[in-house]
Structures are given as C-alpha cells and as structure tokens.
Coordinates of C-alpha atoms in Angstrom, one line a residue:
M18 CA -79.5 73.5 7.9
I19 CA -76.3 74.0 5.8
H20 CA -73.6 71.5 6.0
V21 CA -70.1 72.7 4.9
S22 CA -66.6 72.1 5.7
R23 CA -64.4 74.7 7.3
A24 CA -62.1 74.4 4.4
I25 CA -64.6 75.5 2.0
T26 CA -65.6 78.6 4.1
E27 CA -62.1 79.7 4.4
A28 CA -61.5 79.3 0.7
I29 CA -64.6 81.6 0.1
T30 CA -63.4 84.0 2.7
A31 CA -59.9 84.3 1.2
Y32 CA -61.6 84.9 -2.3
C33 CA -63.7 87.7 -0.8
V34 CA -60.5 89.1 0.9
C35 CA -58.5 89.1 -2.5
K36 CA -61.3 91.0 -4.1
L37 CA -61.2 93.9 -1.5
P38 CA -62.2 96.7 -1.8
Y39 CA -64.9 95.5 -4.0
E40 CA -67.6 93.1 -3.2
A41 CA -67.0 89.4 -4.2
C42 CA -69.6 87.0 -5.3
G43 CA -70.1 83.5 -6.5
I44 CA -72.3 80.3 -6.6
L45 CA -72.3 77.6 -3.9
I46 CA -72.5 73.9 -5.5
G47 CA -73.6 71.1 -3.6
S48 CA -76.9 69.2 -3.2
V49 CA -80.3 70.0 -1.8
R50 CA -82.7 67.5 0.1
G51 CA -85.6 69.0 1.8
S52 CA -84.3 71.5 4.4
E53 CA -80.9 70.1 4.3
T54 CA -78.2 71.8 2.0
E55 CA -74.9 70.4 1.6
V56 CA -72.1 72.6 0.0
H57 CA -69.4 70.7 -1.8
S58 CA -67.6 73.5 -3.4
F59 CA -68.0 77.0 -4.9
L60 CA -67.4 79.0 -8.2
P61 CA -66.6 82.6 -8.1
V62 CA -68.4 84.6 -10.5
R63 CA -66.8 88.1 -11.6
N64 CA -68.8 91.1 -9.9
A65 CA -70.1 93.2 -13.0
A66 CA -71.8 95.8 -10.9
D67 CA -71.4 99.3 -11.7
H68 CA -70.4 100.2 -7.9
R69 CA -68.7 97.2 -6.8
R70 CA -67.8 98.5 -3.7
E71 CA -71.6 98.8 -2.4
T72 CA -73.3 96.1 -4.5
F73 CA -73.1 93.0 -6.7
R74 CA -74.2 91.7 -9.9
F75 CA -73.1 88.4 -11.6
H76 CA -71.1 88.7 -14.9
P77 CA -73.9 87.3 -17.2
A78 CA -71.8 85.2 -19.4
Q79 CA -70.0 83.7 -16.4
W80 CA -73.4 83.1 -14.8
I81 CA -74.7 81.1 -17.9
E82 CA -71.3 79.3 -18.3
A83 CA -71.6 78.3 -14.5
L84 CA -75.1 77.1 -14.8
Y85 CA -74.3 74.8 -17.7
A86 CA -71.0 73.4 -15.9
I87 CA -73.3 72.8 -12.6
E88 CA -75.9 71.0 -14.7
R89 CA -73.0 68.7 -16.6
S90 CA -71.6 68.0 -13.1
N91 CA -74.9 66.7 -11.8
R92 CA -74.8 69.0 -8.9
Q93 CA -77.2 71.7 -7.8
I94 CA -76.9 75.4 -6.8
A95 CA -76.7 75.2 -3.2
G96 CA -77.0 79.2 -2.9
I97 CA -75.0 82.0 -3.7
F98 CA -72.6 84.3 -1.6
H99 CA -71.3 87.7 -1.8
S100 CA -69.2 89.8 0.7
H101 CA -69.9 93.0 2.5
P102 CA -66.4 94.6 2.6
E103 CA -67.3 97.2 5.2
G104 CA -70.7 96.0 6.4
P105 CA -72.2 93.7 8.9
P106 CA -73.3 90.0 7.5
L107 CA -76.9 91.2 7.3
P108 CA -79.0 91.7 4.1
S109 CA -78.8 95.2 3.0
A110 CA -82.0 96.6 0.9
A111 CA -80.3 96.0 -2.2
D112 CA -79.7 92.2 -1.3
L113 CA -83.6 92.0 -0.3
N114 CA -84.6 93.8 -3.6
T115 CA -83.1 90.9 -5.9
E116 CA -84.2 88.1 -7.9
W117 CA -82.4 85.6 -5.6
H118 CA -85.8 84.6 -3.9
G119 CA -86.2 80.6 -3.9
L120 CA -82.6 79.7 -3.8
P121 CA -81.7 77.3 -0.9
S122 CA -79.5 79.9 0.6
H123 CA -77.8 83.3 0.3
W124 CA -74.3 83.7 2.1
I125 CA -72.9 87.0 3.3
I126 CA -69.5 87.3 4.3
S127 CA -68.7 90.4 6.4
L128 CA -65.2 91.7 6.0
A129 CA -65.6 94.8 8.3
N130 CA -63.1 93.2 10.8
E131 CA -60.8 91.4 8.1
S132 CA -59.1 89.6 11.1
A133 CA -62.4 88.0 12.1
P134 CA -64.7 87.7 9.1
Q135 CA -68.2 86.7 9.7
I136 CA -70.4 84.4 7.4
R137 CA -74.1 84.4 7.9
A138 CA -76.6 82.4 5.8
Y139 CA -80.3 83.3 4.8
R140 CA -83.1 82.3 2.8
Y141 CA -85.3 85.0 1.3
R142 CA -89.1 84.8 0.5
K143 CA -91.7 87.2 -0.7
C144 CA -94.7 87.9 1.7
N145 CA -97.3 90.3 0.8
G146 CA -95.1 92.2 -1.7
T147 CA -92.1 92.5 0.6
T148 CA -89.0 90.4 1.0
E149 CA -88.4 88.7 4.4
Y150 CA -85.3 86.8 5.3
E151 CA -84.8 84.0 7.7
P152 CA -81.2 83.1 9.1
L153 CA -80.2 79.5 8.4
P154 CA -78.0 77.5 10.6
I155 CA -74.5 76.4 9.3
R156 CA -73.1 73.2 10.6
Y157 CA -69.6 72.5 9.8
T158 CA -68.9 69.1 8.6
D159 CA -65.4 69.0 10.4
D160 CA -67.2 69.4 13.5
I161 CA -69.5 66.3 13.0
S162 CA -66.6 63.9 12.8
S163 CA -64.9 65.3 15.9
G164 CA -67.9 64.5 17.9

C-alpha cells in the first residue's frame, strides 16, 4: 500500500505536464516499512534519454546528487516515477526491461488525456528470467483524515 497526499500527486502531474511532449521522470522520497510506503515528496530528475518522447533515463549526475541528498535527509527512496505522454499508465516493454527491480514502487503517469491524467503504481520483480509487475494500491492521506 502506498500512502500519499493529493497535493504531492498533483505536483508530480503538473511537473509531467510541463515537460510535454517528452517523458518526465523523478524520484519519490519517503519511508518504507514492510509493505507500507509513504511518499513525503518528490525530486524531479532530468530525462537524459536519446528519445525522450518514448523513454526516460535519469541524468547520471543528477541521479547521484539526488541519492546523496536523500541519504543526508535520512529519508528513503519510496520509488521512481515517469510519464507516458500519449500512452496508458501501464508498464511498456522498455519499462519492464530496466534496472528498477527491487524498488518499493514505480509510478507511471499517463497524460494521454491531459484533462484527466491517470497515476498507477507498480512493483517489478524478476521471475524465471522475465520481468513481472504487480499493481500497488494508492491511498490518499487526505482521504484518511476525512473519514
């Protein structure tokens, strides 16, 4: 289960929209306890892919800088995110063929319908040489306090 405020997801989505027509990407920062993940903030990372309209790759220097900043803040990587400017919020073949296995979550923000963006979270794992993914539920902390 992922816990996050609507304000954070709205800020992530706004960041992704401002990077159109390219894929945006970044790091989710928070805490991880067992199967529970809390997202407290996010850190955009420049997309350094050669074909940024179809794929993403973290800018290496920004990625390393972000890792040190997260460590100094005593927070954890709660996952990563990237956008699909024209596609659904489902892992693509390129998403599944990455090194992001083992992270608590990988969010995909679909901007195919810019007026109604969709966010889905997944966890990837290797199984018999192939990558499988499982959807992760997102619970908005704003909804918890309202009952």
